[in-house]
Every structure is written in structure tokens, then in C-alpha cells.
Coordinates of C-alpha atoms in Angstrom, one line a residue:
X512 CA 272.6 -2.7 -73.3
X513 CA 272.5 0.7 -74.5
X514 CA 270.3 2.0 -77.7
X515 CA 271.0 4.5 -80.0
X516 CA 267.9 6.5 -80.4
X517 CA 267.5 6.6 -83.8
X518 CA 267.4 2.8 -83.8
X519 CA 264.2 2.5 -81.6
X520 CA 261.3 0.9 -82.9
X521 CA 258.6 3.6 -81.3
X522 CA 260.8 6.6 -83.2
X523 CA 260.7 4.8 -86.7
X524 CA 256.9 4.5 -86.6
X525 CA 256.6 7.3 -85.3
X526 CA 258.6 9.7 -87.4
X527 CA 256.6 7.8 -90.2
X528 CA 253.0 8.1 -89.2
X529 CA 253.6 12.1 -88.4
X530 CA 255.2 12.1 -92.3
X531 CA 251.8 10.7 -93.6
X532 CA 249.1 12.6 -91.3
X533 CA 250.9 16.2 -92.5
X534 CA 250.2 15.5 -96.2
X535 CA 247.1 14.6 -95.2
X536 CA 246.5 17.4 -92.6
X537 CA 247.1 20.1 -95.6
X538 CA 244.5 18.4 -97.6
X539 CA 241.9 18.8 -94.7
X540 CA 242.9 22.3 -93.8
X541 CA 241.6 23.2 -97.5
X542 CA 238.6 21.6 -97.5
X543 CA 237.8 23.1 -93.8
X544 CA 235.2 25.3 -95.3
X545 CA 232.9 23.0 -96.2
X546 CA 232.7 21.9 -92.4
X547 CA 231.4 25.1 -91.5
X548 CA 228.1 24.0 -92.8
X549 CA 227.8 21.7 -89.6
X550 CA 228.7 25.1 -87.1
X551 CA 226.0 26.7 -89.0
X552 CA 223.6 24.7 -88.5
X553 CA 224.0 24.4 -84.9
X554 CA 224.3 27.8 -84.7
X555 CA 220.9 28.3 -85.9
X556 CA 219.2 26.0 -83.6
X557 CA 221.0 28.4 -80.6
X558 CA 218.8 30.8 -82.9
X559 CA 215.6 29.7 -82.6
X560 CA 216.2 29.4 -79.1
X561 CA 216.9 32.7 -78.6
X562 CA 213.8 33.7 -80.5
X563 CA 212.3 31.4 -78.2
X564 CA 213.6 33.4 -75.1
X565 CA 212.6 36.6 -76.6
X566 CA 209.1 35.8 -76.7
X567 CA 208.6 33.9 -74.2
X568 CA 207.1 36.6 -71.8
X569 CA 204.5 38.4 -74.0
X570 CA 203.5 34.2 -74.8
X571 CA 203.2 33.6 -70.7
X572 CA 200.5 36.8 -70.8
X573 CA 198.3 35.3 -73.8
X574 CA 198.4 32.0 -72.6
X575 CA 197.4 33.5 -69.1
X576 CA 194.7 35.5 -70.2
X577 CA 193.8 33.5 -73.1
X578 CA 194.4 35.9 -76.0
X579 CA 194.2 35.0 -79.3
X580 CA 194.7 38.6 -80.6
X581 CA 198.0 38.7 -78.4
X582 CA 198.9 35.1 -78.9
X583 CA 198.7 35.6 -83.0
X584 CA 201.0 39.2 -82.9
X585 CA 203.3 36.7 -81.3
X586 CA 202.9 34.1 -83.3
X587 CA 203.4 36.1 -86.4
X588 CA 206.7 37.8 -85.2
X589 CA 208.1 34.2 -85.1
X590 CA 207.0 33.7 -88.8
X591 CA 208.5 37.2 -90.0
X592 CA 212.2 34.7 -89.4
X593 CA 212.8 33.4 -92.2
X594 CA 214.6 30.0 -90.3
X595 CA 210.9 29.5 -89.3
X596 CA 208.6 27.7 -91.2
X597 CA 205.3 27.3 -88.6
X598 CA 205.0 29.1 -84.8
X599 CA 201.6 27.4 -82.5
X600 CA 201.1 29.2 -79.1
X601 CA 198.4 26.6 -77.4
X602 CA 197.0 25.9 -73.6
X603 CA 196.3 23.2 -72.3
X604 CA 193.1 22.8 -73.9
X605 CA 193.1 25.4 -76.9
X606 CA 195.4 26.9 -79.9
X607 CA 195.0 30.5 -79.8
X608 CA 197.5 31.0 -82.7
X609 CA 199.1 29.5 -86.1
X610 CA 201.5 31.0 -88.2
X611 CA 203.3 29.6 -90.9
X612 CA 204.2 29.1 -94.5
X613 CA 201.5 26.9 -96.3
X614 CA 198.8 24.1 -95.1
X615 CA 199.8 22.2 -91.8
X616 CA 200.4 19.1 -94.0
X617 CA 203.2 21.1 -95.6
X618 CA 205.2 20.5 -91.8
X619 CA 203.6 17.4 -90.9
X620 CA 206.3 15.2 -89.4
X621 CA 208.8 17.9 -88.6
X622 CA 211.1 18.3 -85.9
X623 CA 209.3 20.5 -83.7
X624 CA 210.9 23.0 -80.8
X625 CA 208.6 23.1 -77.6
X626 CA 208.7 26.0 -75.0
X627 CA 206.7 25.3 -72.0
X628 CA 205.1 28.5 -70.6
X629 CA 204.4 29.2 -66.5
X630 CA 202.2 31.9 -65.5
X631 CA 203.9 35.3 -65.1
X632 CA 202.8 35.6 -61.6
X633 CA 203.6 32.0 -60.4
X634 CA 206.9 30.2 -62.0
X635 CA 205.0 26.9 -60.6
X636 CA 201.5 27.1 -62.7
X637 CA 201.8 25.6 -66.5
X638 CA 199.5 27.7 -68.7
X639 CA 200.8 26.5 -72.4
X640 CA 203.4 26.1 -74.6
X641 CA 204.8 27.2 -77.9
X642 CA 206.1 24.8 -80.9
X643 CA 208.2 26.1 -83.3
X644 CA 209.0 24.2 -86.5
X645 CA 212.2 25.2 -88.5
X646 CA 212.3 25.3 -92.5
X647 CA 214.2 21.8 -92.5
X648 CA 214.0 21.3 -95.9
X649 CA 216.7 23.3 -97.3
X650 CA 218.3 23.2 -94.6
X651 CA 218.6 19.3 -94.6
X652 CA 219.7 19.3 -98.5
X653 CA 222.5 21.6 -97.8
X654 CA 223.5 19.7 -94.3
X655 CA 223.2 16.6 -96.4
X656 CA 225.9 17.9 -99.4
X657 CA 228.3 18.8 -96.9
X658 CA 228.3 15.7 -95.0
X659 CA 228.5 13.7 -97.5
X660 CA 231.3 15.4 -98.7
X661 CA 233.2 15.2 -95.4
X662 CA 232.2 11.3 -94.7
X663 CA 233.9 11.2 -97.9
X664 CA 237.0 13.1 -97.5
X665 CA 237.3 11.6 -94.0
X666 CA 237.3 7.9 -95.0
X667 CA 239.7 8.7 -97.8
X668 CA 242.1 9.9 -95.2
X669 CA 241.1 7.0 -92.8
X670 CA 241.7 4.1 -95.4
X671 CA 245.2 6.1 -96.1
X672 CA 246.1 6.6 -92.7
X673 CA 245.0 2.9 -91.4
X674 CA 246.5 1.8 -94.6
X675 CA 250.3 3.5 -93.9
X676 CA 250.4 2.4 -89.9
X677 CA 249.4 -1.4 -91.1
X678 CA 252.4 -1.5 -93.3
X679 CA 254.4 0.5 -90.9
X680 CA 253.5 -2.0 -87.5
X681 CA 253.5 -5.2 -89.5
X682 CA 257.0 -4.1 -91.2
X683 CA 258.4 -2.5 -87.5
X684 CA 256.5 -4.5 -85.2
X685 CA 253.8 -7.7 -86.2
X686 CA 256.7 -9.8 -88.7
X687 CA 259.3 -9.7 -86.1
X688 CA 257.5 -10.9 -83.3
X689 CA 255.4 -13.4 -85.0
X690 CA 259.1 -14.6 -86.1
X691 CA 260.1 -14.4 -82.2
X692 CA 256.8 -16.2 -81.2
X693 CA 257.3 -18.9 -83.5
X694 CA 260.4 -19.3 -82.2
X695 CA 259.0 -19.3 -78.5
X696 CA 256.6 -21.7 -79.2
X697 CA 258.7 -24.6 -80.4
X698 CA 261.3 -23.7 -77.8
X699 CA 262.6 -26.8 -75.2
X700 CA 262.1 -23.6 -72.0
X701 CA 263.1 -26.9 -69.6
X702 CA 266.5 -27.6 -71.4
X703 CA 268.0 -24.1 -71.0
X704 CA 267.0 -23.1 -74.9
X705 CA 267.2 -20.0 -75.9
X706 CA 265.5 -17.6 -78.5
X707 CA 267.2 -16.3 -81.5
X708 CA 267.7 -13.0 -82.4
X709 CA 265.5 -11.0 -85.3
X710 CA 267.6 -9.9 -88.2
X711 CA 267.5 -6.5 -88.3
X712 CA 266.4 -5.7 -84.3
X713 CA 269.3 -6.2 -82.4
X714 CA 269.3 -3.2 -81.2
X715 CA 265.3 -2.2 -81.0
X716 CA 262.8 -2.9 -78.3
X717 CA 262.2 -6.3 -79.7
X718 CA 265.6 -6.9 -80.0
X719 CA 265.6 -6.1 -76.1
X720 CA 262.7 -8.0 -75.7
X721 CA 264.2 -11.2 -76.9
X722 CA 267.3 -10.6 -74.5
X723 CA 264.8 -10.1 -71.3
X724 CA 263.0 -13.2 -72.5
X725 CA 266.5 -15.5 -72.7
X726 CA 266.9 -13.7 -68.9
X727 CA 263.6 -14.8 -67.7
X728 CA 264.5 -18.4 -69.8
X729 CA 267.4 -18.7 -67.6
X730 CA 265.8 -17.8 -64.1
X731 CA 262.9 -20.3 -65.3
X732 CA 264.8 -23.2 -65.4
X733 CA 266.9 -22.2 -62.0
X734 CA 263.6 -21.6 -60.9
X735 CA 262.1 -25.3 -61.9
X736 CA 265.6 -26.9 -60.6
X737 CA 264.8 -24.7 -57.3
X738 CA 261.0 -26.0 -57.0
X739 CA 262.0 -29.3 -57.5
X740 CA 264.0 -29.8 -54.5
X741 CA 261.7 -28.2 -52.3
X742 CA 258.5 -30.2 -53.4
X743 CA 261.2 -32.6 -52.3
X744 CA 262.0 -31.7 -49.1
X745 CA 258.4 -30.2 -49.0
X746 CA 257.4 -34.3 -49.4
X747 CA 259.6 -35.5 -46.7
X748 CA 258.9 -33.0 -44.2
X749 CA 254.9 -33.4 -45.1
X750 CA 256.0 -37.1 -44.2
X751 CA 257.7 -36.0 -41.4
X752 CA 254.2 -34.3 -39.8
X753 CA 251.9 -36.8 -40.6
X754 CA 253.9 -39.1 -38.6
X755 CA 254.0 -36.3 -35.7
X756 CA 250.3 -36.0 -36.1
X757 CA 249.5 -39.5 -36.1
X758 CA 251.8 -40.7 -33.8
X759 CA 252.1 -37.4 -31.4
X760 CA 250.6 -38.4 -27.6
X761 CA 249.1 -34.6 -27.6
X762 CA 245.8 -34.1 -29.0
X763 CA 245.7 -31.8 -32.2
X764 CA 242.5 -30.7 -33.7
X765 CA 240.7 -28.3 -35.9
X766 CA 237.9 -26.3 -35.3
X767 CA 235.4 -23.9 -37.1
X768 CA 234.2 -20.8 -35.7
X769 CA 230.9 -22.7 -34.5
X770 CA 233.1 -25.4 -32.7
X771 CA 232.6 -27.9 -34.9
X772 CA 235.3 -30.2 -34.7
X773 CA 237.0 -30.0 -38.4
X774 CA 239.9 -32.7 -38.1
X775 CA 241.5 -34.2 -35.4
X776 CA 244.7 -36.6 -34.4
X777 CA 244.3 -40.5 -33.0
X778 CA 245.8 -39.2 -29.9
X779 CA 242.4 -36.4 -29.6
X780 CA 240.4 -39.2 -30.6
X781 CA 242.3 -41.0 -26.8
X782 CA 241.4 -37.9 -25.0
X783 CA 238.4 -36.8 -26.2
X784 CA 234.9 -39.0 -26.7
X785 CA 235.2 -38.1 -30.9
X786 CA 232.5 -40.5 -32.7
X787 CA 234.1 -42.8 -34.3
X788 CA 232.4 -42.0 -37.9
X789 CA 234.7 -39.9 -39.5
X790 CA 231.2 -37.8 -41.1
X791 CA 229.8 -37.2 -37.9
X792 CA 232.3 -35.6 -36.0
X793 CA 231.8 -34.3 -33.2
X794 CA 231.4 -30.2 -31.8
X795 CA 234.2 -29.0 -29.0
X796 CA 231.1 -28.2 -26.5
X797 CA 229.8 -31.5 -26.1
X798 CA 232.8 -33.0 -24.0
X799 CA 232.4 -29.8 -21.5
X800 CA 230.8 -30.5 -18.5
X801 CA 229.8 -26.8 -18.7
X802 CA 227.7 -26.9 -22.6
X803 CA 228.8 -23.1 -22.8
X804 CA 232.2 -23.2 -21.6
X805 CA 233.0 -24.0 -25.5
X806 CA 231.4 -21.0 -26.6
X807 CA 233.0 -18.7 -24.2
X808 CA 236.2 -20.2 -24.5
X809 CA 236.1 -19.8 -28.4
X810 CA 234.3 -16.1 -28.5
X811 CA 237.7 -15.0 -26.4
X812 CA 240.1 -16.9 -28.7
X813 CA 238.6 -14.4 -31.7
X814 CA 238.2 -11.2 -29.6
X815 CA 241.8 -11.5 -28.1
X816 CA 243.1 -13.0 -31.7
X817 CA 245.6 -14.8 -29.8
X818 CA 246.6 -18.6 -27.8
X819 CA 244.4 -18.9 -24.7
X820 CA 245.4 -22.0 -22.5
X821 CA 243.0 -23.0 -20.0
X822 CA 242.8 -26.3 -17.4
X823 CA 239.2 -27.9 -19.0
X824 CA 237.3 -30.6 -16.8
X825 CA 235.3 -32.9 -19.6
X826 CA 232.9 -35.4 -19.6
X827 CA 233.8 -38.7 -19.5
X828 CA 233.9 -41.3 -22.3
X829 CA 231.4 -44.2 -22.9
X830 CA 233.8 -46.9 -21.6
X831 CA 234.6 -44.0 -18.9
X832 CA 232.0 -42.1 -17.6
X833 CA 234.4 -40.4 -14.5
X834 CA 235.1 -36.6 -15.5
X835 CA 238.5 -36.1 -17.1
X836 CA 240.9 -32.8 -16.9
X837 CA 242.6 -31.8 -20.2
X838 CA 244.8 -28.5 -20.7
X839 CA 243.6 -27.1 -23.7
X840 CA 245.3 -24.5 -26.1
X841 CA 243.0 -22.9 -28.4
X842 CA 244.8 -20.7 -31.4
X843 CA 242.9 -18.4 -33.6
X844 CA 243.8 -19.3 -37.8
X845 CA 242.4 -16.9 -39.8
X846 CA 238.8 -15.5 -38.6
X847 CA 236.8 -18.7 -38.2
X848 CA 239.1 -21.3 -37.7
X849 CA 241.0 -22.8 -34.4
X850 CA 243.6 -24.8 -33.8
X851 CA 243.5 -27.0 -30.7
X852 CA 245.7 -28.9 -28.8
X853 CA 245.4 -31.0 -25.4
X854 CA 246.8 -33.0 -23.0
X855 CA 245.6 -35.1 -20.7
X856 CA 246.1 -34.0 -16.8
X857 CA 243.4 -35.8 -14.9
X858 CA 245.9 -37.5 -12.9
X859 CA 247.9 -34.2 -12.2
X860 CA 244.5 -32.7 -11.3
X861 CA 244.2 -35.6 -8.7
X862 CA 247.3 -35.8 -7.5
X863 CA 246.9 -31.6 -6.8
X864 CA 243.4 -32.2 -5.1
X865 CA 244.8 -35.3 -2.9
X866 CA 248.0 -32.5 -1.6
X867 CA 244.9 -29.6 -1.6
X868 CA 243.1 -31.9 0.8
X869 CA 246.3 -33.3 2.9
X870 CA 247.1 -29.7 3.2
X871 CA 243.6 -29.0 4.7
X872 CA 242.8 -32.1 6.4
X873 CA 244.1 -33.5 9.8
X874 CA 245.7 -37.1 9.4
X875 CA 244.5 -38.7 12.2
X876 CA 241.1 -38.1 12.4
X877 CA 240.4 -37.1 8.6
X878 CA 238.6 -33.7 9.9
X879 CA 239.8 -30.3 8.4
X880 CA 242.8 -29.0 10.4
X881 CA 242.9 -25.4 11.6
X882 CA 244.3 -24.1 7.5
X883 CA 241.4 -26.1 6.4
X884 CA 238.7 -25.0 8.8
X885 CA 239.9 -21.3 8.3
X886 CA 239.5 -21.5 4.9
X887 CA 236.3 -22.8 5.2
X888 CA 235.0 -20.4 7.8
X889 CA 236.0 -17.8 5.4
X890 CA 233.4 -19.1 2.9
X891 CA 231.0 -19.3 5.0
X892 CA 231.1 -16.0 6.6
X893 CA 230.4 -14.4 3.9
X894 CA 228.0 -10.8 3.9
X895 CA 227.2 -11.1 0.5
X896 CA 225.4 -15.1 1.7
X897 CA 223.9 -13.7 4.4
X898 CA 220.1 -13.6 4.7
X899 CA 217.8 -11.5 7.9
X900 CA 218.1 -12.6 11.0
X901 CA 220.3 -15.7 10.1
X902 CA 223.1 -15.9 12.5
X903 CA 226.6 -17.6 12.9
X904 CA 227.6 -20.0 15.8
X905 CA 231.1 -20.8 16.5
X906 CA 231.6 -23.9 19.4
X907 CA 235.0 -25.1 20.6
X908 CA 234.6 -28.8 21.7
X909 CA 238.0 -29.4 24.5
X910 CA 237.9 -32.7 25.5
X911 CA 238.2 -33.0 29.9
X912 CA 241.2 -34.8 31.6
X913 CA 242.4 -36.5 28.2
X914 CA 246.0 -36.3 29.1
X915 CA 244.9 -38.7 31.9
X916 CA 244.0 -41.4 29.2
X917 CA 247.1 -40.8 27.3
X918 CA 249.5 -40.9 30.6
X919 CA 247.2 -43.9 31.6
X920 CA 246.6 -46.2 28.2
X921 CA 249.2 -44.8 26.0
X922 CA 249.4 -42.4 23.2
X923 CA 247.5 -44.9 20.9
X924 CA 244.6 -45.0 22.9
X925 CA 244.6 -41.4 23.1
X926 CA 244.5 -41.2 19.1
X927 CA 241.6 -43.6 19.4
X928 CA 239.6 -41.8 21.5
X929 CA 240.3 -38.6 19.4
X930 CA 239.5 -40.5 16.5
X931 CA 236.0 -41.7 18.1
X932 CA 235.3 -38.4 19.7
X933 CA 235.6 -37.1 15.7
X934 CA 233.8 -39.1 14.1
X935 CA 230.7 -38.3 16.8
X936 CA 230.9 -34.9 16.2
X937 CA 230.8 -35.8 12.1
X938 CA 227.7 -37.6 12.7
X939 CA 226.1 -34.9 15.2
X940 CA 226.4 -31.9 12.6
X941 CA 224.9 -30.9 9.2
X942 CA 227.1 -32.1 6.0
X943 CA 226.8 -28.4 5.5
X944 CA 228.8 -27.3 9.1
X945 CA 232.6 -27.9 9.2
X946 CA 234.4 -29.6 11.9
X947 CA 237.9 -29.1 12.6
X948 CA 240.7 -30.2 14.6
X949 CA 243.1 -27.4 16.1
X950 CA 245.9 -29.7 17.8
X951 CA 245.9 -31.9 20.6
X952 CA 242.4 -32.5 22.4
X953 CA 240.7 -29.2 20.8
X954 CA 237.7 -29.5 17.9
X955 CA 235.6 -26.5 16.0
X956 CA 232.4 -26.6 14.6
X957 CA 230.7 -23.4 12.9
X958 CA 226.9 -24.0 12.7
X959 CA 225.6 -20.7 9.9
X960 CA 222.4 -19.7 9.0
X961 CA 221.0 -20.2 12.7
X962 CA 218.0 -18.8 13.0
X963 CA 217.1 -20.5 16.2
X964 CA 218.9 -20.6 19.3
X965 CA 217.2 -23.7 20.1
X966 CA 218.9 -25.3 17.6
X967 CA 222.6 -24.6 18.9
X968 CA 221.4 -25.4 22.3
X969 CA 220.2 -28.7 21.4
X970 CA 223.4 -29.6 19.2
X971 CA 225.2 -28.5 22.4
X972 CA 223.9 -30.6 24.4
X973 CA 223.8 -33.7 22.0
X974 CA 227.4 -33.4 22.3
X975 CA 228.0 -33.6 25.9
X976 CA 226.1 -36.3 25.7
X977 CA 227.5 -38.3 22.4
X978 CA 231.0 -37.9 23.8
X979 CA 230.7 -38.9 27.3
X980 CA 229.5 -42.3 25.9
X981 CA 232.1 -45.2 26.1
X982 CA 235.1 -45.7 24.0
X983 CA 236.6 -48.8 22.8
X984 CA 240.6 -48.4 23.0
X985 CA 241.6 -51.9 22.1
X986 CA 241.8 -55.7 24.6
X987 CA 238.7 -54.8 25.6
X988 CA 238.7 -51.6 27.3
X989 CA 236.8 -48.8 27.4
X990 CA 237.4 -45.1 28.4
X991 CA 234.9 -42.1 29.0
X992 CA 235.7 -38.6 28.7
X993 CA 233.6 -35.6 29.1
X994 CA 234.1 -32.4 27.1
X995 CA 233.8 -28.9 27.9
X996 CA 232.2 -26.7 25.2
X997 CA 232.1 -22.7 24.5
X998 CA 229.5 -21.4 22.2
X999 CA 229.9 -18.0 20.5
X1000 CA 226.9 -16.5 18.2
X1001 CA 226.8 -13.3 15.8
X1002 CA 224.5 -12.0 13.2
X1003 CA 226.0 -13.4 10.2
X1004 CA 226.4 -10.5 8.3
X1005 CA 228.6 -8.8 11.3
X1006 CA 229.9 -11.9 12.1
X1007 CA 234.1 -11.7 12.9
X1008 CA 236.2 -14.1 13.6
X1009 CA 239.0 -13.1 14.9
X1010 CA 235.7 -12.2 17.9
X1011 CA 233.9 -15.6 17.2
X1012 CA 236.7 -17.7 18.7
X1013 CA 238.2 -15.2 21.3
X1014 CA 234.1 -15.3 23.0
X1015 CA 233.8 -19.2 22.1
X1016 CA 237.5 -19.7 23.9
X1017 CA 236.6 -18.0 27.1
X1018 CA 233.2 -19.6 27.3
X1019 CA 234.6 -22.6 26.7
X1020 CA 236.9 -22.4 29.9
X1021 CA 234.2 -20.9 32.0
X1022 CA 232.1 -24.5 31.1
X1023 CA 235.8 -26.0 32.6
X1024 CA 235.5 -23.6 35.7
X1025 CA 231.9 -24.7 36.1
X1026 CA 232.6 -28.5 36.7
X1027 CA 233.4 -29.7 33.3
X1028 CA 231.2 -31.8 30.8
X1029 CA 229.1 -29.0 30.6
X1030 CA 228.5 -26.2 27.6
X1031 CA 228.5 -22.4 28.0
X1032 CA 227.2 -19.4 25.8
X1033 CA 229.5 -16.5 26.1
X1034 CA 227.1 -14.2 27.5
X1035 CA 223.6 -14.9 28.3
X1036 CA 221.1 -14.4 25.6
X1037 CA 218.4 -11.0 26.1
X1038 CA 216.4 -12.6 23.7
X1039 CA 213.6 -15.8 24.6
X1040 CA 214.9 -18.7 24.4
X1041 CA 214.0 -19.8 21.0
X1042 CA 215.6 -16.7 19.1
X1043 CA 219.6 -15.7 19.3
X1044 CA 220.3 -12.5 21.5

């Protein structure tokens, strides 16, 4: 709404607070005068420090040399002013001169002016001081007239000034709004009341004030109609999450930066060992298997400041001590606080290590297929495992005349005998050394960490021997079968193996051209017989 100016509230007071401080102001201005006093005073303090200044030097020179005849000619040049009513130019341990106007009672308890004085030759070296006491006393009476007459003059123009802009604010300014106040006070806000307007400031700033307060009235109670259907819907969807929380199969939990467990859902309660005691609960690293996987897990939530997901395995519960898998989805809420939600996947985890081990694993005699035994002959070839003089032996086990037995007895005394002839050569090697089955009649063993060719030799022959043993193949019969075996060795951190089973293959078929149920080296070792070539 727009104002005239001449109805405003701050020109009014305004125009009649200036009226009353310029009758005022030409009062002061003629009694200005009389302030001078004040200037004059400080004026003559700037002069005894001048005085001061000026004999400062030949001061520095008595004091140094200890002059009294010096010190007094100064001394008495300060008296010859009349400001000054005493001058004493002392050391450290000795006055050498006093001038001044009547007994040193006559000045007791004056404000004295002290000089310290430094050598002339060294700005660093204190060699005495000079104190100066002014002729206060007529000084003080005059200072004393003057102020009093200005303390005066000053409250009268205070009380008259303070006394104007009371009557002008409470007339412009304190009776109308106490009126609108009142008003405010006793006003229903909630039932869309609103605040009359003051007689005679319509068109003021209070007058706008009252309007902007019946605006803000108005938004208040949209805004209280507004809040009151959201705490509604804020109710029912608060009803709606607690039955997600409680009733949600996916474990939801709180955490603090230390991984203390904060708050947590039944279902995390089903997943994870929680205590049952509500005030003990429990800290994130204690259901790792791993106590510092929660710490790690946690210290890269914060420094990535973002959802890290990771496949957890957990210890087991009291009623089931097994280790479970979880997924877990850690979420970083503000600096020290985590929110946590898992799932249970031990059976996915199972049901991937069961296909991990089909896919590795030969079905009829349970021993690691050719994928399988690759894969482990890649771990175990390994440089960086490799220790002096260990070495690597790779021997291909072919089983002699076999398709004989299967054209003879059938196919399912074949898989018999090839399950037999497997589970000998399980029982022959280290849990450490993997066995495999390529296809057909054809097994793998790698034997690593030989440091004794001995050893290789014996397990060689313990084979040849182990196999050729009878087999049972079912209504009491029995089959033998001899086996022909190629040995390769290499230095374990040279060994390759693309070279491990080409050498083992060829000696393998020179133990075949040899007569069979035999084993071969693929070259003869240079070394004695107890050590690799």
C-alpha cells in the first residue's frame, strides 16, 4: 500500500527531535567558551612535556656524570615556568637537584610527571629520571568552575532533550503499539482473528505493521491446517515403516563409528547372533570370522562417504555354530553413524561352491578334472612360493591295456576300476599334491616343493605297485591292470607347464615302449641319486 511521506512515523519524530536539538544547539554554541578551559588544560600538559623534551639531554649528562651543579641549572630552568611548581633530577641512588616553590610538604601528594633518562652514549643504560610537579592548585579551581558549569549546562539539555523524544516516541510510537499488543495478546491466532487497526496510523509504519501481522495471521493458520495433515500422514507412514522394519525379512541396523551396534530389526536379530538384552548390544566385529574385517569394512565406508556392498562370511550362532554368508550394505549417515542392511546368502554361497566344485571336479571318480587340476597347478607353481632348491614334479599315471577290461567286462567295470585305481592314487599322495583326471584312462599328480629325488622315485614306484594290485569289479571278479608313468621335474621357480607335461607325456610313453607297468624320468638325472638333476 503506498505512503505518503509526510505521513511516516520516522519523519514526524524526526522533523521534531531536529526542531528541539537546534534551540538547544544555539544555547551551547554560546556558552562554548567556557569549554575551552578543558583544551587548555590539556594543552598544558603537552607543555610540560615539551619542557620535558627540551631538557632532557643536558639531564642524561648530569645524571651520567653525576652533577649536581649541572643537574640544579637544569632543574632551576624548569622552575623559571611558571606551570611548574617543583622539578627533581635524581639517579638511581641520589637527588642531585630540587627546585621548587615552597617546602616539599607544600606538593606532597601531587600528580607528578616522570622522565626516565638513558645514558647519552647508550639508549639501553638507565641513569635517572626527572619528576616534574605542575602548580595543580589553581589550575584544579579553575578546571573545577568550568566543569561544573558544563555538567550543568549539559544535563539541562539532556533532561530537555530525553524529555521531548519520551513524549515524542510514546505519542508516535510506545501508545500505539502497546494498543496493537494488547490487541495481539488476547487475539484467537488459531480461528483466523485478526488485529485491528490504530486510530490515527493507517497509513504509518505501524499501521503497515498491523497489515503484515494480519498477513503472517493468515499464512499461520494455512500453515497450522497444512502441519496438521502432515503430522497425519507423517503418523501413518511412521506406522507404515515400523511395520516394514519389524516385519521386513532383510536385516536393518544402526551403527556408530566404533561399530557398535546402535539399533537393529527382528529380522538382524535372525541373521546375526545380537544378545538378546536390548542394553548389551552387540558390536558389528564380533560376528566376523575375520575380528578386523569390521574395522576395515567401516574405515572405507567413511573415507569413500558412500554404500559399500560386500559378500561377509560370519560366525555362526549359538544354536548354529556352522559359518554363515550374509551380503552386507554399509551406508555412511552423517560422520559417525552407519546404516546396515543384510541378507542372508549362505545357501547361495553353497549352492555357488557345490557348481565351483562340479565345475572342477570329475564325476566319476570325485578327483579334480583337467579345469580343476589346471587351476590348481597354477597355484602351486607359483615364483613368488618358491623356496632354494625346491623343485616341481609333474607324473602322468596311463593306465595299460584298460580298453581290454572295458571290451571284456563292460563299461561299468571299467568305471570301477578307474574309480579304484583313483582312490589308490588319493591315498598314495600328500593332501597337499593334487590328482587329476584328464579323460579316459589318463591321471596327473604334481608333487611341489621336492627337494629329494628319492622321494618322487619312491612315490613312483608305490604306484606301479598300488595299482597293479587286484580289483574287485562286481560277482566276484577281479581284474589287474598295470600302469605306465612319465615323470617330469623342474626347479620350482623356472618351472613351466606348458614343458612339465610335454616331458612327463613323452616319458610316459617311453615307460609304454619299455614293456609297460614301469615309470620313466624324462631324461636321466646328472645329479646322485638322492638330489633332482
Amino acid at each position: 500500500m503506498a505512503r505518503h511521506p509526510a505521513h511516516s512515523l520516522a519523519v514526524r519524530a524526526t522533523r521534531s527531535i531536529l526542531t528541539v536539538v537546534a534551540l538547544i544547539g544555539a544555547f551551547n554554541l554560546a556558552l562554548g567558551y567556557f569549554l575551552s578551559m578543558d583544551r587548555e588544560s590539556r594543552e598544558m600538559r603537552i607543555h610540560l612535556q615539551e619542557l620535558l623534551d627540551t631538557v632532557e639531554r643536558p639531564a642524561s649528562i648530569a645524571c651520567f656524570l653525576r652533577d649536581p651543579q649541572l643537574a640544579g641549572e637544569v632543574a632551576a630552568g624548569l622552575l623559571a615556568n611558571s606551570v611548574v611548581a617543583e622539578a627533581v633530577i635524581a639517579t638511581d641512588t641520589l637527588t642531585l637537584a630540587r627546585a621548587g616553590r615552597g617546602a616539599p610538604s607544600d606538593v606532597a601528594g601531587a600528580e607528578v610527571i616522570v622522565r626516565r633518562i638513558v645514558s647519552p652514549f647508550d639508549p639501553d643504560q638507565y641513569v635517572g629520571e626527572i619528576r616534574l610537579t605542575p602548580d595543580q592548585a589553581a589550575l584544579d579551581a579553575e578546571i573545577a568552575r568550568t566543569s561544573l558549569f558544563i555538567a550543568a549546562l549539559m544535563l539541562v539539555q539532556t533532561l530537555a532533550i530525553g524529555a521531548f523524544v519520551a513524549l515524542v516516541v510514546y505519542g508516535f510510537v510506545t501508545r500505539p503499539l502497546k494498543r496493537a499488543v494488547a490487541a495481539l495478546l488476547g487475539l484467537p491466532a488459531e480461528e483466523g482473528g485478526r488485529l485491528p487497526q490504530v486510530s490515527h496510523h493507517e497509513q504509518d509504519e505501524i499501521g503497515e505493521l498491523i497489515a503484515y501481522v494480519n498477513r503472517l495471521l493468515d499464512r499461520l493458520v494455512g500453515l497450522l491446517h497444512q502441519e496438521r495433515d502432515l503430522r497425519r500422514e507423517l503418523a501413518i507412514e511412521g506406522q507404515r515403516f515400523r511395520s516394514i522394519f519389524e516385519n521386513a525379512e532383510t536385516g536393518i541396523f544402526l551403527l556408530d563409528g566404533t561399530g557398535g551396534m546402535l539399533s537393529y530389526n527382528p529380522a538382524c536379530r535372525r541373521l546375526l547372533p545380537v544378545p538378546e538384552q536390548a542394553d548389551e548390544l552387540s558390536a558389528l566385529r564380533a560376528f566376523f570370522k575375520d575380528d578386523d574385517q569390521a574395522h576395515r569394512l567401516i574405515a572405507l565406508c567413511r573415507e569413500r562417504n558412500q554404500s559399500i556392498h560386500r559378500d561377509v562370511q560370519i560366525r555362526g550362532t549359538d544354536r548354529d555354530a556352522s559359518a554363515r554368508w550374509i551380503q552386507l550394505t554399509l551406508t555412511p549417515i552423517g560422520d559417525e553413524m552407519f546404516q546396515g542392511v543384510v541378507n542372508d546368502i549362505t545357501e547361495r554361497k553353497i549352492a555357488e561352491a557345490r557348481a565351483l566344485l562340479a565345475a572342477r571336479t570329475d564325476p566319476l571318480t570325485g578327483l579334480l578334472n583337467r579345469a580343476g587340476f589346471i587351476d590348481a597347478l597354477g597355484e602351486r607353481l607359483n615364483p613368488a612360493r618358491a623356496t632354494p632348491r625346491s623343485w616341481a614334479a609333474l607324473m602322468i599315471v596311463d593306465l595299460d591295456l584298460f580298453k581290454t577290461i572295458n571290451d571284456t567286462y563292460g563299461h561299468a567295470a571299467g568305471d570301477r576300476v578307474l574309480m579304484a585305481v583313483a582312490r589308490r592314487l588319493k591315498r598314495l599322495v600328500r593332501m597337499s599334491d593334487p590328482v587329476g583326471r584328464f579323460g579316459g584312462d589318463e591321471f596327473v599328480l604334481l608333487m611341489s616343493g621336492v627337494d629329494q629325488l628319492d622321494v618322487v622315485e619312491r612315490l613312483a614306484r608305490k604306484i606301479v605297485a598300488g595299482v597293479a594290485r587286484e580289483i574287485p569289479i562286481g560277482d566276484r571278479r577281479v581284474v589287474r591292470v598295470g600302469v605306465s608313468v612319465g615323470i617330469a621335474l623342474s626347479p620350482l621357480e623356472r618351472a613351466d607347464r606348458a614343458r612339465l607335461f610335454k616331458e612327463a607325456d613323452e616319458a610316459m610313453y617311453e615307460a609304454k615302449r619299455a614293456g609297460r607297468n614301469a615309470y620313466r624320468f624324462f631324461s636321466a638325472p646328472a645329479a646322485p641319486a638322492s638330489e633332482p638333476p
